[in-house]
Amino acid sequence: MSIIAFILLVFIIVFIIVPLVKIGYGVWRARRNWNEAMNRFRQAAGYGETTNNGPAPAPTGRRKKKIDPDVGEYVAFEEITVETGATAGSASARPSAAEDQIEDVSWEDIK
């Protein structure tokens, strides 16, 4: 093997193969960390472990109401219509006194 072929082989290994292996390992590690984080989140949220080791748990179904429908009473009501605006009689309206406005801050224009 000539010296040029040896240098070319070392160049290919050092500058091409090693960086590709490092990139592949970094991608694999990032995916593994992401999946572990999502599994921890699912466990904390109560969704259970999501692995392929066994069958998925059956859904629990619909939840029951917390308050029994027999508790409480029905209250009958009737609609009350209220006249508003100009059609309402002004004689039946209560007189109101104008109130003084309270001023917390006095404003000055800055020139």
PDB file of C-alpha atoms in Angstrom, residues 1 6-7 11 47 66-67 70-72 91:
ATOM      1  CA  MET A   1       0.000   0.000   0.000  1.00  0.00           C
ATOM      2  CA  PHE A   6      -2.768   5.307   3.285  1.00  0.00           C
ATOM      3  CA  ILE A   7      -3.163   9.084   3.710  1.00  0.00           C
ATOM      4  CA  PHE A  11      -8.502  11.197   5.511  1.00  0.00           C
ATOM      5  CA  TYR A  47     -52.146   8.037  30.432  1.00  0.00           C
ATOM      6  CA  LYS A  66     -71.279  13.315  40.469  1.00  0.00           C
ATOM      7  CA  ILE A  67     -74.752  14.453  41.550  1.00  0.00           C
ATOM      8  CA  ASP A  70     -82.978  12.462  42.017  1.00  0.00           C
ATOM      9  CA  VAL A  71     -81.347  15.051  44.264  1.00  0.00           C
ATOM     10  CA  GLY A  72     -82.906  18.518  44.250  1.00  0.00           C
ATOM     11  CA  ALA A  91     -94.786  59.077  34.843  1.00  0.00           C
TER      12      ALA A  91
END
